[in-house]
Structure formats: C-alpha cells, structure tokens
Coordinates of C-alpha atoms and ligand atoms in Angstrom, one line a residue:
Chain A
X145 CA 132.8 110.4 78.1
X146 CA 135.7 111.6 80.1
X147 CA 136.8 108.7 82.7
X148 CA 134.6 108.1 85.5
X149 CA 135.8 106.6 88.5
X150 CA 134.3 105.0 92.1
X151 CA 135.8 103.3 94.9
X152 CA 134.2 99.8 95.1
X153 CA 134.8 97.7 98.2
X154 CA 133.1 94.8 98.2
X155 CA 134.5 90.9 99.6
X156 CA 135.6 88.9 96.7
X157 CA 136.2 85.3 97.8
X158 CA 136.0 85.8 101.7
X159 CA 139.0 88.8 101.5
X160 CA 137.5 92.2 102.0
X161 CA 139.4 94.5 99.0
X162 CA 139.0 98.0 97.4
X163 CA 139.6 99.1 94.3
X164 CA 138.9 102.1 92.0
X165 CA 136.9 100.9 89.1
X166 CA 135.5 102.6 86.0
X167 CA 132.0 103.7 86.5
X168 CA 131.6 101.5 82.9
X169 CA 132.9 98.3 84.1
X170 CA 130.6 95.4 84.4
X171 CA 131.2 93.1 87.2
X172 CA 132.9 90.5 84.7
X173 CA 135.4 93.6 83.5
X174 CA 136.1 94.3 87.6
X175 CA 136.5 90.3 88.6
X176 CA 139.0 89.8 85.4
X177 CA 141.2 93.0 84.6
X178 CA 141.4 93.7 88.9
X179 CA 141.2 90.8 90.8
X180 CA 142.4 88.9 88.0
X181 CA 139.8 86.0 88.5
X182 CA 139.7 85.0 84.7
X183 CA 137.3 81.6 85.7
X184 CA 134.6 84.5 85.2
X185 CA 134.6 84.0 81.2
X186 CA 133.6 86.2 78.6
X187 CA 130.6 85.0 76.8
X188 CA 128.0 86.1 75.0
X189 CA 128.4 89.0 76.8
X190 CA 124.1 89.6 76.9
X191 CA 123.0 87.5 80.0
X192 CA 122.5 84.4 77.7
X193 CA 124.8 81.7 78.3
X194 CA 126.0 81.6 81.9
X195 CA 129.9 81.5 81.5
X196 CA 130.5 84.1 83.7
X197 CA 128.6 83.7 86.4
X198 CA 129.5 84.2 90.2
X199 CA 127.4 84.1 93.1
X200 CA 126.8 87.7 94.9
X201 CA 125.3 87.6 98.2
X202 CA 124.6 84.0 97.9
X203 CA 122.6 84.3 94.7
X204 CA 123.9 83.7 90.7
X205 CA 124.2 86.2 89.1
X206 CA 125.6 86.9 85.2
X207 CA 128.4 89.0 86.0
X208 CA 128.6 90.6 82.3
X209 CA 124.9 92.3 83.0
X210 CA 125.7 93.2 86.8
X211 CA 127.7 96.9 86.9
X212 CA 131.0 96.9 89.0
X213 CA 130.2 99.5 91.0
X214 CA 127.3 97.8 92.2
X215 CA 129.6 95.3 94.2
X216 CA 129.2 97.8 96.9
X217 CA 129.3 96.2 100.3
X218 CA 128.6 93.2 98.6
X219 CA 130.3 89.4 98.7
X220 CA 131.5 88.2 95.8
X221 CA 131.8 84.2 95.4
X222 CA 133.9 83.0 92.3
X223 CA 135.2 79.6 91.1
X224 CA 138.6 80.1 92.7
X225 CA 136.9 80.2 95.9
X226 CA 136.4 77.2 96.1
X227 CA 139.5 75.7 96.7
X228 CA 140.4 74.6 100.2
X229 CA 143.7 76.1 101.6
X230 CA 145.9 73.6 100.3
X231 CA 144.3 73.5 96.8
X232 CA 142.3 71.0 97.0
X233 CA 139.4 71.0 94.8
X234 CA 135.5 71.0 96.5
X235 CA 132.9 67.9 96.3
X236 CA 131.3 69.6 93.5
X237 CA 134.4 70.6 91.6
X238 CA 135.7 66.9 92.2
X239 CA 132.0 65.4 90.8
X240 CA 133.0 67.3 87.2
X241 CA 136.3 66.0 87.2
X242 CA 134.9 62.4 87.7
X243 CA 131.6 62.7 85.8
X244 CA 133.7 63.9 82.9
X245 CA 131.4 66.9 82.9
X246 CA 134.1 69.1 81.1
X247 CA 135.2 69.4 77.8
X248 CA 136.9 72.5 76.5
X249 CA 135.9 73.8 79.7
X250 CA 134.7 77.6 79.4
X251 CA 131.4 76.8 80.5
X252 CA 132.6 74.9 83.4
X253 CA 133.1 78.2 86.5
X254 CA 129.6 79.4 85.4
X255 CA 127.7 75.7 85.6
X256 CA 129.7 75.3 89.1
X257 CA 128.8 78.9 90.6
X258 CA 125.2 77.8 89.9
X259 CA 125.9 74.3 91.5
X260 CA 127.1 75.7 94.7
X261 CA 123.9 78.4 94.7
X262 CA 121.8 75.1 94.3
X263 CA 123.4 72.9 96.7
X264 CA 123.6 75.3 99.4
X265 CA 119.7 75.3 100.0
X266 CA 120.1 71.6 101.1
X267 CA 117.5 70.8 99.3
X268 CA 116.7 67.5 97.0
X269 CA 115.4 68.2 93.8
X270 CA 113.8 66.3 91.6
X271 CA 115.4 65.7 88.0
X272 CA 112.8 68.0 86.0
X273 CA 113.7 70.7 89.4
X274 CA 117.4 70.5 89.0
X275 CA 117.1 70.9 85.3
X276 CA 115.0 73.9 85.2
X277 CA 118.0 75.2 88.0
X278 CA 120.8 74.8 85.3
X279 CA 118.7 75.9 82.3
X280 CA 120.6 79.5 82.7
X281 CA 124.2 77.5 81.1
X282 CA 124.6 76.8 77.7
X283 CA 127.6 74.2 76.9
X284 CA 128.4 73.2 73.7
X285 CA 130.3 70.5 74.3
X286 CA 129.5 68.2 76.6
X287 CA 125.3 67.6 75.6
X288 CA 124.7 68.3 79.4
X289 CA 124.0 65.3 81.0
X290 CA 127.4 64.4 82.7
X291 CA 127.5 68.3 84.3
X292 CA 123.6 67.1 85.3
X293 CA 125.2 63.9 86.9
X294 CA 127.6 65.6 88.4
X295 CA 125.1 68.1 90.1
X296 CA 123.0 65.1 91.2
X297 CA 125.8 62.9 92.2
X298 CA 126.8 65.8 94.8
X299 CA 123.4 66.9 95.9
X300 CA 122.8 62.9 96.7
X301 CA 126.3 62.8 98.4
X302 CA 125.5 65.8 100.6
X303 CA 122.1 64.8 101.7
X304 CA 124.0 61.0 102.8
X305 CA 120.9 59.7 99.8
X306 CA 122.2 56.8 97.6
X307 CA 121.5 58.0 93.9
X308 CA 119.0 56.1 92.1
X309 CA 119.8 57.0 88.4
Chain B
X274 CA 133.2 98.5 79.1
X275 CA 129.9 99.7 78.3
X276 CA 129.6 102.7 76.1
X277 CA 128.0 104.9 78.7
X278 CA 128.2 108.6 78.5
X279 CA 127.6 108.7 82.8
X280 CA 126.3 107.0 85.3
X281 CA 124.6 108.3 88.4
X282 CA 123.9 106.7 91.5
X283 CA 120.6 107.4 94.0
X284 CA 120.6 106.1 97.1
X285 CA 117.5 106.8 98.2
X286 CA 113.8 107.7 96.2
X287 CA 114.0 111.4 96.5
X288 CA 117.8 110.8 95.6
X289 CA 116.3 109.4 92.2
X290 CA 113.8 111.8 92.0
X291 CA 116.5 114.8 92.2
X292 CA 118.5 113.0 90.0
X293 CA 115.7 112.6 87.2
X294 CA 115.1 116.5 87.6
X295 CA 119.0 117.5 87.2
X296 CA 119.7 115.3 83.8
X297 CA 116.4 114.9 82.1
X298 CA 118.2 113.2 79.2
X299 CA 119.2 110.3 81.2
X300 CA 117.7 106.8 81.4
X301 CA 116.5 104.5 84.3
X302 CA 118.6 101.5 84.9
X303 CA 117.6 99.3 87.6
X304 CA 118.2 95.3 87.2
X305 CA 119.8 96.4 83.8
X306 CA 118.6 93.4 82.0
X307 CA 117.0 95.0 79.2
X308 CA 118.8 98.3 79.8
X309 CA 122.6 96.8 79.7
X310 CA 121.5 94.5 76.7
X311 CA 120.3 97.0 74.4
X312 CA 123.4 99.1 75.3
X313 CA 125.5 96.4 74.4
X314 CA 123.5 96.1 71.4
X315 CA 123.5 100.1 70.4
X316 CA 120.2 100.6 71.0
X317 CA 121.0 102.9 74.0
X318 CA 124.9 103.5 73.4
X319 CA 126.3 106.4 74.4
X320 CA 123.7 107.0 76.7
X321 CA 123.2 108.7 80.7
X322 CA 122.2 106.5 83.4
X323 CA 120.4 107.0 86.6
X324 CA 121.0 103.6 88.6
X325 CA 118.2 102.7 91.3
X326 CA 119.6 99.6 92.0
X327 CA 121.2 100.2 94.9
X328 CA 117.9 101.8 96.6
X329 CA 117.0 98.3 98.9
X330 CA 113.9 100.3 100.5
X331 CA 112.5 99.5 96.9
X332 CA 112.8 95.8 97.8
X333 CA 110.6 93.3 99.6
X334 CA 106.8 92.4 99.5
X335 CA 104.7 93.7 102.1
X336 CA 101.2 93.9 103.4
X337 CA 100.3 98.1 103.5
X338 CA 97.9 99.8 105.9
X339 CA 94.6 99.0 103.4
X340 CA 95.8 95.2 103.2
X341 CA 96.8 95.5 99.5
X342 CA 99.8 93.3 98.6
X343 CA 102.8 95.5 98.2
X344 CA 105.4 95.0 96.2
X345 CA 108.8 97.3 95.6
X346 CA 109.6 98.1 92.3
X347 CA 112.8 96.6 92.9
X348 CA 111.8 93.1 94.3
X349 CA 113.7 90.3 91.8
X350 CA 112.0 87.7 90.0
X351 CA 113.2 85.0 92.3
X352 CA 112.3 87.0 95.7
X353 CA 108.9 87.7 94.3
X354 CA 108.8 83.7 94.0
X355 CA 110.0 82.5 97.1
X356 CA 107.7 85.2 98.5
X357 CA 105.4 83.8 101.3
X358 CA 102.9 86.7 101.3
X359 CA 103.0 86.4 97.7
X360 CA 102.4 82.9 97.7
X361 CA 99.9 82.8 100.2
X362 CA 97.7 85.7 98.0
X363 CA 98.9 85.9 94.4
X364 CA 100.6 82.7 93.9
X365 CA 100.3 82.5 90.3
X366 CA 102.4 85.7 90.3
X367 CA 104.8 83.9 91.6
X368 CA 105.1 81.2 89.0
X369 CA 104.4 83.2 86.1
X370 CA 107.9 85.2 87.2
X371 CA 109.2 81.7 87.7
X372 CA 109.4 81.3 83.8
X373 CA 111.4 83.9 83.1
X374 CA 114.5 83.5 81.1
X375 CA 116.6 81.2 83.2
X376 CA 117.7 81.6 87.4
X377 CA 120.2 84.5 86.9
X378 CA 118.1 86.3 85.5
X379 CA 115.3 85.6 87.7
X380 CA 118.0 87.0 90.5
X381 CA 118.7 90.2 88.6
X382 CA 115.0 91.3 86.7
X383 CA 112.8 92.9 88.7
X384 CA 109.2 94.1 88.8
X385 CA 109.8 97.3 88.2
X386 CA 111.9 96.8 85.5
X387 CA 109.5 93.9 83.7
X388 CA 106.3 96.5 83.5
X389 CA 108.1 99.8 83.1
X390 CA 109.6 98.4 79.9
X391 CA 106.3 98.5 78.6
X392 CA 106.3 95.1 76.6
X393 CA 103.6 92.9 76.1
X394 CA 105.6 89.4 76.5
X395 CA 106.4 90.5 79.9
X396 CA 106.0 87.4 81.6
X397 CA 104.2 89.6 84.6
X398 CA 102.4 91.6 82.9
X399 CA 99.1 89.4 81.9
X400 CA 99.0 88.4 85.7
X401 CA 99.0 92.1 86.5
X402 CA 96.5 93.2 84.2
X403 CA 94.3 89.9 85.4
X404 CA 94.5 90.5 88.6
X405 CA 94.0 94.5 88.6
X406 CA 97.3 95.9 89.8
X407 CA 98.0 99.3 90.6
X408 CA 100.8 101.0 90.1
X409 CA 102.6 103.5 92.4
X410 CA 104.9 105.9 90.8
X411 CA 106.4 108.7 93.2
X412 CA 107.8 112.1 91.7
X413 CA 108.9 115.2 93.0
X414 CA 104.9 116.4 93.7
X415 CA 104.6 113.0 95.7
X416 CA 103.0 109.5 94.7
X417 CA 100.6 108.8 92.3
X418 CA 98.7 105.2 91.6
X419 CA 97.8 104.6 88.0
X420 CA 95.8 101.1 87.2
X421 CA 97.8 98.9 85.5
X422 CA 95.6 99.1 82.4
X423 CA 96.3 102.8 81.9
X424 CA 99.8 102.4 82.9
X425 CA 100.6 101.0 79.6
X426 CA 100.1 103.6 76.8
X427 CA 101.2 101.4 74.0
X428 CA 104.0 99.0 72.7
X429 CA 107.3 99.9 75.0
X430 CA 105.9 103.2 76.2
X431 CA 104.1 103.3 80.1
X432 CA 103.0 106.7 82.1
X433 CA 105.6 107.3 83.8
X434 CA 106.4 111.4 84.6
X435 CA 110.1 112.9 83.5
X436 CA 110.2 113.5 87.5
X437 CA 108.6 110.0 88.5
X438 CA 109.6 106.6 88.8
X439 CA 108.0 103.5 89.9
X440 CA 108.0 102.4 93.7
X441 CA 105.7 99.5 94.0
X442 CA 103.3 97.2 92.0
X443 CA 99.8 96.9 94.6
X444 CA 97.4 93.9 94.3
X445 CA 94.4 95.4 96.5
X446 CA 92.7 93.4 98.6
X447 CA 89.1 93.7 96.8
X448 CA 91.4 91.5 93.5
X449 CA 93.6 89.0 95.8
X450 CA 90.2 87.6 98.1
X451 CA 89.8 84.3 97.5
X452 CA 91.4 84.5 94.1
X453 CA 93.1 81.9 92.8
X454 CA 94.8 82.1 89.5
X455 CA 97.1 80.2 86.7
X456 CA 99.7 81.4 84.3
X457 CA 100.5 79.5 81.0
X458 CA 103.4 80.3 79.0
X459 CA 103.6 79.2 75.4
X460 CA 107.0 79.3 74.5
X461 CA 109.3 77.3 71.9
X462 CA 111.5 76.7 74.8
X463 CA 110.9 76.1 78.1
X464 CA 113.7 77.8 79.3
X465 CA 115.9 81.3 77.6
X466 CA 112.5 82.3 76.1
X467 CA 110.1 85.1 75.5
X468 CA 106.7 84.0 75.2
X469 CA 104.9 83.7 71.9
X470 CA 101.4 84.0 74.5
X471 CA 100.9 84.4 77.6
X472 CA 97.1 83.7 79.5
X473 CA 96.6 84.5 83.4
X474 CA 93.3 84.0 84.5
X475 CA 91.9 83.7 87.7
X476 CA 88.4 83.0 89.9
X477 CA 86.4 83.9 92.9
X478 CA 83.3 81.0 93.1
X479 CA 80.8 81.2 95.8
X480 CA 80.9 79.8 98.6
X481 CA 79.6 76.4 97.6
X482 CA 81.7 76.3 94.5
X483 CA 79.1 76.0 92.4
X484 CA 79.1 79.5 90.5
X485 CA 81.9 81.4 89.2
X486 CA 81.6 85.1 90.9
X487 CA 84.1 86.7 89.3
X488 CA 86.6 85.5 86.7
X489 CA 89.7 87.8 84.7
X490 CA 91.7 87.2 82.1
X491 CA 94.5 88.5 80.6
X492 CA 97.1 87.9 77.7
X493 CA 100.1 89.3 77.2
X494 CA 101.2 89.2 73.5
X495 CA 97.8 89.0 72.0
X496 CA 98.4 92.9 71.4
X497 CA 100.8 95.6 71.5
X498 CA 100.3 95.7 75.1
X499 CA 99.3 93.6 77.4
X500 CA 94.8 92.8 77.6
X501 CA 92.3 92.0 79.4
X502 CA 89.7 90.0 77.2
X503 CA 86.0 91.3 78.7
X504 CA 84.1 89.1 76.2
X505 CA 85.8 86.4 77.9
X506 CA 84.7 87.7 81.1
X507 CA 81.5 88.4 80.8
X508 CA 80.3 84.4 79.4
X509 CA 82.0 83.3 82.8
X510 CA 80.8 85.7 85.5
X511 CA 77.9 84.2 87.0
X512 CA 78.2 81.0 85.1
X513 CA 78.7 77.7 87.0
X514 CA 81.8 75.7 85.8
X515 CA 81.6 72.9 83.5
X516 CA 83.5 72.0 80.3
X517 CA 80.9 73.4 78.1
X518 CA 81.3 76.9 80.0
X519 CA 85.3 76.8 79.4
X520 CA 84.4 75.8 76.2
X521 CA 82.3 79.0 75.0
X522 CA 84.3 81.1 77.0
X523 CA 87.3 80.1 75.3
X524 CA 85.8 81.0 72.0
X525 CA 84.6 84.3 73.5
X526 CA 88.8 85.2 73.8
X527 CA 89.0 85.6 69.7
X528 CA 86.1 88.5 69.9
X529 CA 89.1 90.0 72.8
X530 CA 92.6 89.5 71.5
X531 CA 94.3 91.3 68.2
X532 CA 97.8 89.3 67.7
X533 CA 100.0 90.1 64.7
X534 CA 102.5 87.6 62.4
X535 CA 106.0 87.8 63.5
X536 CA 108.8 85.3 63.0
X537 CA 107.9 83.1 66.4
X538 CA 104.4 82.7 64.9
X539 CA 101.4 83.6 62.7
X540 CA 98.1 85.4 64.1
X541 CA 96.3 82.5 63.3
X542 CA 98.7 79.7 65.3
X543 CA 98.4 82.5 68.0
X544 CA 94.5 82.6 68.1
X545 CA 94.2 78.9 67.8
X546 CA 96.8 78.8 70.9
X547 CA 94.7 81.4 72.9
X548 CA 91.9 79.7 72.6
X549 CA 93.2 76.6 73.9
X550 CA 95.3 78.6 76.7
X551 CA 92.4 80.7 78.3
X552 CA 90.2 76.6 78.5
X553 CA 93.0 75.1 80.3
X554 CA 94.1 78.0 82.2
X555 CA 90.4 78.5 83.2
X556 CA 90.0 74.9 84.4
X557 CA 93.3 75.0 86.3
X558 CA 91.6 78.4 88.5
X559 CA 88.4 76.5 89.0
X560 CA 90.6 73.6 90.5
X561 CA 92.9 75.8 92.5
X562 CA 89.6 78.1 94.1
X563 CA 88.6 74.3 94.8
X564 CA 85.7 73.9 92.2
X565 CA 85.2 71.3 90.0
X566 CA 84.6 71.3 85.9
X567 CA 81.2 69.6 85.8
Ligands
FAD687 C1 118.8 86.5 78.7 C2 117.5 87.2 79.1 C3 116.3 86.5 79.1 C4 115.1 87.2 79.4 N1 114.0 86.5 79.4 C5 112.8 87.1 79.8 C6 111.6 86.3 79.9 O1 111.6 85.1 79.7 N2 110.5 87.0 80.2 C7 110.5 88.3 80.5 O2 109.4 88.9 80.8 N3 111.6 89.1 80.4 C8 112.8 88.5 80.0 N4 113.9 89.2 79.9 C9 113.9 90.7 80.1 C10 114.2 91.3 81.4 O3 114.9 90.4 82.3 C11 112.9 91.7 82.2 O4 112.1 92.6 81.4 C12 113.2 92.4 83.5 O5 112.1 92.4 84.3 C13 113.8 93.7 83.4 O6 114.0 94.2 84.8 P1 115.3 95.0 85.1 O7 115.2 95.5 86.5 O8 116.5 94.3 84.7 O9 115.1 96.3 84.1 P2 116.1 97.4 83.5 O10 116.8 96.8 82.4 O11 116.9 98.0 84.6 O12 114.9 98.4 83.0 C14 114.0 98.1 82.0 C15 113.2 99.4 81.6 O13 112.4 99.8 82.7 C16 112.8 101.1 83.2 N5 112.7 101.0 84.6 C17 113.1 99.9 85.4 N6 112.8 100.1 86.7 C18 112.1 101.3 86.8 C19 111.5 102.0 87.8 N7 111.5 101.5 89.1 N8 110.9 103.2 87.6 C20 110.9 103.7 86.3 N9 111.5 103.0 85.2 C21 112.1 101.9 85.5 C22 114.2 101.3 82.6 O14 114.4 102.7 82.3 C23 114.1 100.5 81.3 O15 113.5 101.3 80.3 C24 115.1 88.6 79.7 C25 116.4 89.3 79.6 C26 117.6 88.6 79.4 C27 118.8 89.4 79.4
FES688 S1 128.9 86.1 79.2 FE1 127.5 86.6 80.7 S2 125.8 85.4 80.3 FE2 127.1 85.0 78.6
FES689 S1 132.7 72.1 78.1 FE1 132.9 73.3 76.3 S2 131.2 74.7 76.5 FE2 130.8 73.3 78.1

C-alpha cells in the first residue's frame, strides 16, 4: 500500500506526546521504534504470551494486537513508568528482584504490567484468583511460582496482611 | 507492521455504515483479536480495514425502553463481567466470558466481535443461544434484530448485510425473568484455550421450586454452529427436578448434538462429555433458581 500516516497523541507514562505513526503499526511497533520503550518485548507476536503488555487506560492490554493509532486520547502505562524520580524501582518491581522472579527476564515488563493492573484494585485474592489473573504470561524460565510469590508478597504488603504461605 | 492494504477509521455508527458502503471490499475490525491474528497469520494479509473500535457509544450494558438487557457490540469481555446489570440478570454470561483466553484478552475481545465471527467455540455463544438473544444489526435502511439462532448461517459465516454491522446483543426480558443459568467449559487448559464443548443451560421453576417451567440448553461446539438441543428441553419442561430427571435429560442431549473428530478430540469423547456437561450444568441452574435435586 502506499504509506499511511495519523497523528496519534495519546499520554505514554504520565507525559502527554504526539507523534505521526503508520496507520500499520501496532501499539508494540509505536511504544518501541517511537518512544523507544523497548521493556514492551516482542513475543509471539499473536496475543499469546504476554511479553508485551502495557496497561492502557488502567487495563492490560497485549500491545502487539492493540493498533497504534488506536492510542488516541488514551494513557499509556509501561514498565519504565514505574520508576520513581530518582530511579528507584516500585514495591512490586523490588518483590521480583527479591523473590528471584526473573531469569532471562523477557517475560518480566509484561508479568509486572499485569501485577500493577491487579494490585491497583486493592483487592486480596485468593491463590486460585491471583492465578487465573496471571494466566495471560507465559515464562519459560522461571516455572512461575517465585513471579506468583512476588505478586502475593506485594498484594499482602499493600493491604498491611502478614502472608501466610 | 501489519500487512494491511488501508485502514479506515469511523467514529461514529453511521460513520461505519458510510464507510462499509464506500469500500465494500474491506473487512470489520473491532477488538482485532481474531482479525489482527489471522492477518498476522495470512489469512487476511494484504487486506482493507474498517476499524469500529474507537466508536465508545457501542460500549456499556444497559437496560432499553422494553426492559431487555442491552449490550453494545463493543462491550469487552471483562466489562461484560464486572457488569452489575449483567450480573444481577444474566450472570452466567458473565462467567462464561470470564473463561476466555486469558485477562488481556478478556480486556480487548468483545461481544460483537465473539458472535460475528461466527464460530461455534465462542465461549458466548451457547449462553446466547440458551438464553434467546437477539441481535441488533443497523445498516444504512436503519436497524434490524435477527434471533440469535438465525444469526448464525453456518461455520464462520452470520447475517450480517454488506451495509450493516452489529450494535448490540439484547437478552429480552421474557428469557432473563427469573432465569438462572450455568456455563461449563471443557477445555484441556483452564486458561489460553478454546473449548473442546461448551454447555449453558438455564431454568425458570415455579414458584415453589418444585417444577421446572422452562429450561434451555445450548452447546457450542457440538456442531458447526453453535445449538440448542430441544430433545433436551422438552424431557425437562414441566418435569420436577430430581437426579433421575437430569439423568434422562442428559441422555436426551445425544438425540440434539452432531460433533465431529478433530485433533482436541473424537465425536465420541465429545458426546460422552456432553452428556455429562448438560447433568451437571443442569443441577448447578436448579441450585442457582434455588431448587433442589430430589
Ligand atoms: C490468544 C487468544 C486467545 C483466545 N481465546 C479465546 C477463548 O478462549 N474463547 C473465545 O471465545 N475466543 C477466544 N479468542 C478469540 C477472540 O478473542 C474472540 O473471538 C473475540 O470475541 C473477538 O472479538 P474482537 O472484538 O477482538 O473481534 P475482531 O477480531 O475485531 O473481529 C472478529 C470478527 O467479527 C467481525 N466483527 C467484529 N465486530 C463486529 C461488529 N460489531 N459488526 C460486524 N462485524 C463485526 C470482524 O469483521 C471479524 O470477522 C482468543 C483470541 C486470542 C488472540
Ligand atoms: S508478543 Fe504480544 S502477546 Fe506475545
Ligand atoms: S524469566 Fe525468562 S521467560 Fe520468564
């Protein structure tokens, strides 16, 4: 086809930005080649696996189904928005580090975005509930059940609960 | 990248409608999970889009003018779940959504989307057909409400006009009173999967609980498209609940249903599944309406 083009502005990360993007581009393509945010990974590429998921709006969403163009108006949430002003990493970012969720690491922005959707409804979930919420991330390294520590370790520490594993 | 020949953008219904007129060739995208997959895939490279996504008036469950339950086309999986009109009068809508493929995608699929692909594993679609939806599909002539049995012509093909497309998914009142249902999902997974069955069925019992008025059943999978099973129905209307009753009208399903080999599983392990679906699924309603399995 000959090149399509659309002004997007959307807020990516709290900043409010505009940039022309190819009518083509999936959200993952935008977040990468123009805002340079490369914790949104390149997966499977087909909604599957969860590595490049970012939080739109509040909600999880995988980025490599989601068209640029419809960022519209919308606010965009990736893993490099979590970082406090000083660069200081969040609870949740922390609980991976300690939990030795992380291996190789690629599934590691994805897992998080979905954490921080999760934790946000203050809500305590049991153990089938919070795995049923992380069932959209595939890792192939880690067997899963340090990132599920990790989850529950913060969503304990954030409701003030001792955690009863 | 995807390999998209163009891509046009309504903002509004009769924006879409216009747009469907002006490039006849071109394809429907809303959520995109099905449509942006099998682009990916080849399946629909090189194709036109028409994107509805943006169009939030298709959004949100409401209750319409008649009292039927209405949902927009464009209401996501999750929304539909955390609905509480929809959880107040179709609840088992809600958590038969609830199993599809895995949070994300329950964010990005949408109603519209999940019945105008025209599959039977839709994990909607035997709740729809169960509880008597009707579509709404508006076109350049104005709207038009199919039931959701003729909706679906056959495998991947639905009646949808080259000027139309769908607006809203309506559970009337006459199917939601005093209805309660339950969706069971046989999958090899529990999450990341598309159903090798699916069984909604649902009751109305009398007042005193003691006889079934009205019961439906559906399967998705168990055919090209999507089925009711009137066999089925017709051993429970009237009947009062008991084991034995679930028992016979479970049987009754295999007179219904017409499922085919494939690689997730045989005809045979499907009927022997249905079977055992449509009892439990059937005790589970009586339970919910507040009856008890004598
Ligand atoms: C990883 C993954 C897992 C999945 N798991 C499941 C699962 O477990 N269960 C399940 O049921 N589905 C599953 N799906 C399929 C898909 O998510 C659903 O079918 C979803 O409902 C599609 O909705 P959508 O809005 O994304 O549709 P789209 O992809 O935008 O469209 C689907 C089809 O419907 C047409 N269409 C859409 N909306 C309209 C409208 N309003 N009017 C006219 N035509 C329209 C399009 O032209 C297209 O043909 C999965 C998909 C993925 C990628
Ligand atoms: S890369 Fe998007 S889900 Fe796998
Ligand atoms: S840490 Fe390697 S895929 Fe999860």
């Amino acid at each position: 086809m000959s090149a399509q083009y659309k002004l997007v502005h959307c807020t990516v990360n709290g900043k409010a930005v505009e940039k022309m993007v190819d009518v083509r581009a999936s959200l993952t393509d935008m977040l990468r080649n123009e805002y340079h945010l490369t914790s949104v990974k390149k997966g499977c590429e087909v909604g599957e696996c969860g590595a490049c998921n970012v939080l739109i709006d509040g909600e999880a969403f995988n980025s490599c189904i989601y068209l640029a163009v419809w960022a519209e108006g919308k606010s965009i949430q990736t893993l490099e928005g979590l970082l406090s002003p000083e660069g200081e990493l969040s609870d949740i970012q922390q609980a991976f580090v300690d939990e030795t969720a992380i291996q190789c690491g690629f599934c590691t922005p994805g897992f998080i975005m979905t954490a921080v959707e999760i934790l946000n409804t203050n809500k305590l979930y049991t153990d089938e509930e919070l795995r049923k919420l992380l069932s959209g991330h595939l890792c192939r390294c880690t067997g899963y059940e340090n990132i599920f520590r990790a989850v529950k370790k913060t969503m304990y520490r954030r409701q003030g609960k001792t955690i009863d594993f | 990248m995807y390999d998209m020949k163009a891509l046009y953008e309504a903002q509004s219904v009769e924006d879409a409608i216009r747009l469907r007129v002006e490039h006849p060739e071109a394809q429907i995208i809303a959520g995109g999970s099905d449509v942006l997959v099998q682009m990916r895939e080849g399946r629909r490279a090189g194709k036109e889009l028409i994107s509805i996504y943006m169009i939030d008036a298709l959004r949100g469950v409401t209750m319409d003018a008649e009292e039927n339950l209405r949902i927009g086309s464009l209401t996501s999986f999750s929304h539909i779940t955390r609905d509480p009109l929809i959880q107040k009068y179709c609840n088992v809508l809600g958590e038969a959504v609830d199993q599809v493929g895995s949070p994300q995608i329950r964010n990005i699929g949408t109603i519209g989307g999940n019945t105008c692909n025209g599959v039977t594993s839709a994990d909607s679609a035997s709740t729809l057909h169960a509880w008597e939806a009707i579509v709404e599909l508006t076109g350049k002539d104005g709207v038009r409400r199919v039931p959701i049995k003729d909706f679906y012509i056959k495998a991947g093909q639905v009646d949808i006009k080259p000027d139309e497309i769908q607006t809203a998914i309506l559970i009337p009142k006459a199917s939601y009173e005093n209805t309660f249902g339950h969706y069971i999902k046989y999958g090899l997974r529990n999450a990341m999967e598309i159903a090798t069955l699916g069984c909604s069925v649902n009751v109305r019992l009398s007042a005193d609980k003691k006889t079934i008025e009205r019961c439906r059943i559906a399967y998705g999978v168990a055919g090209p498209v999507p089925m009711r099973c009137p066999s089925a129905e017709a051993v429970a209307n009237g009947a009062q609940p008991s084991k034995e009753l679930s028992e016979k009208f479970a049987r009754a399903v295999i007179d219904d249903i017409n499922p085919r080999d494939s690689w997730r599983a045989s005809k045979a392990f499907r009927q022997h599944i249905a079977v055992e679906m449509a009892k439990r699924a059937l005790t589970r309603a009586v339970e919910l309406a507040g009856g008890e399995m004598a």
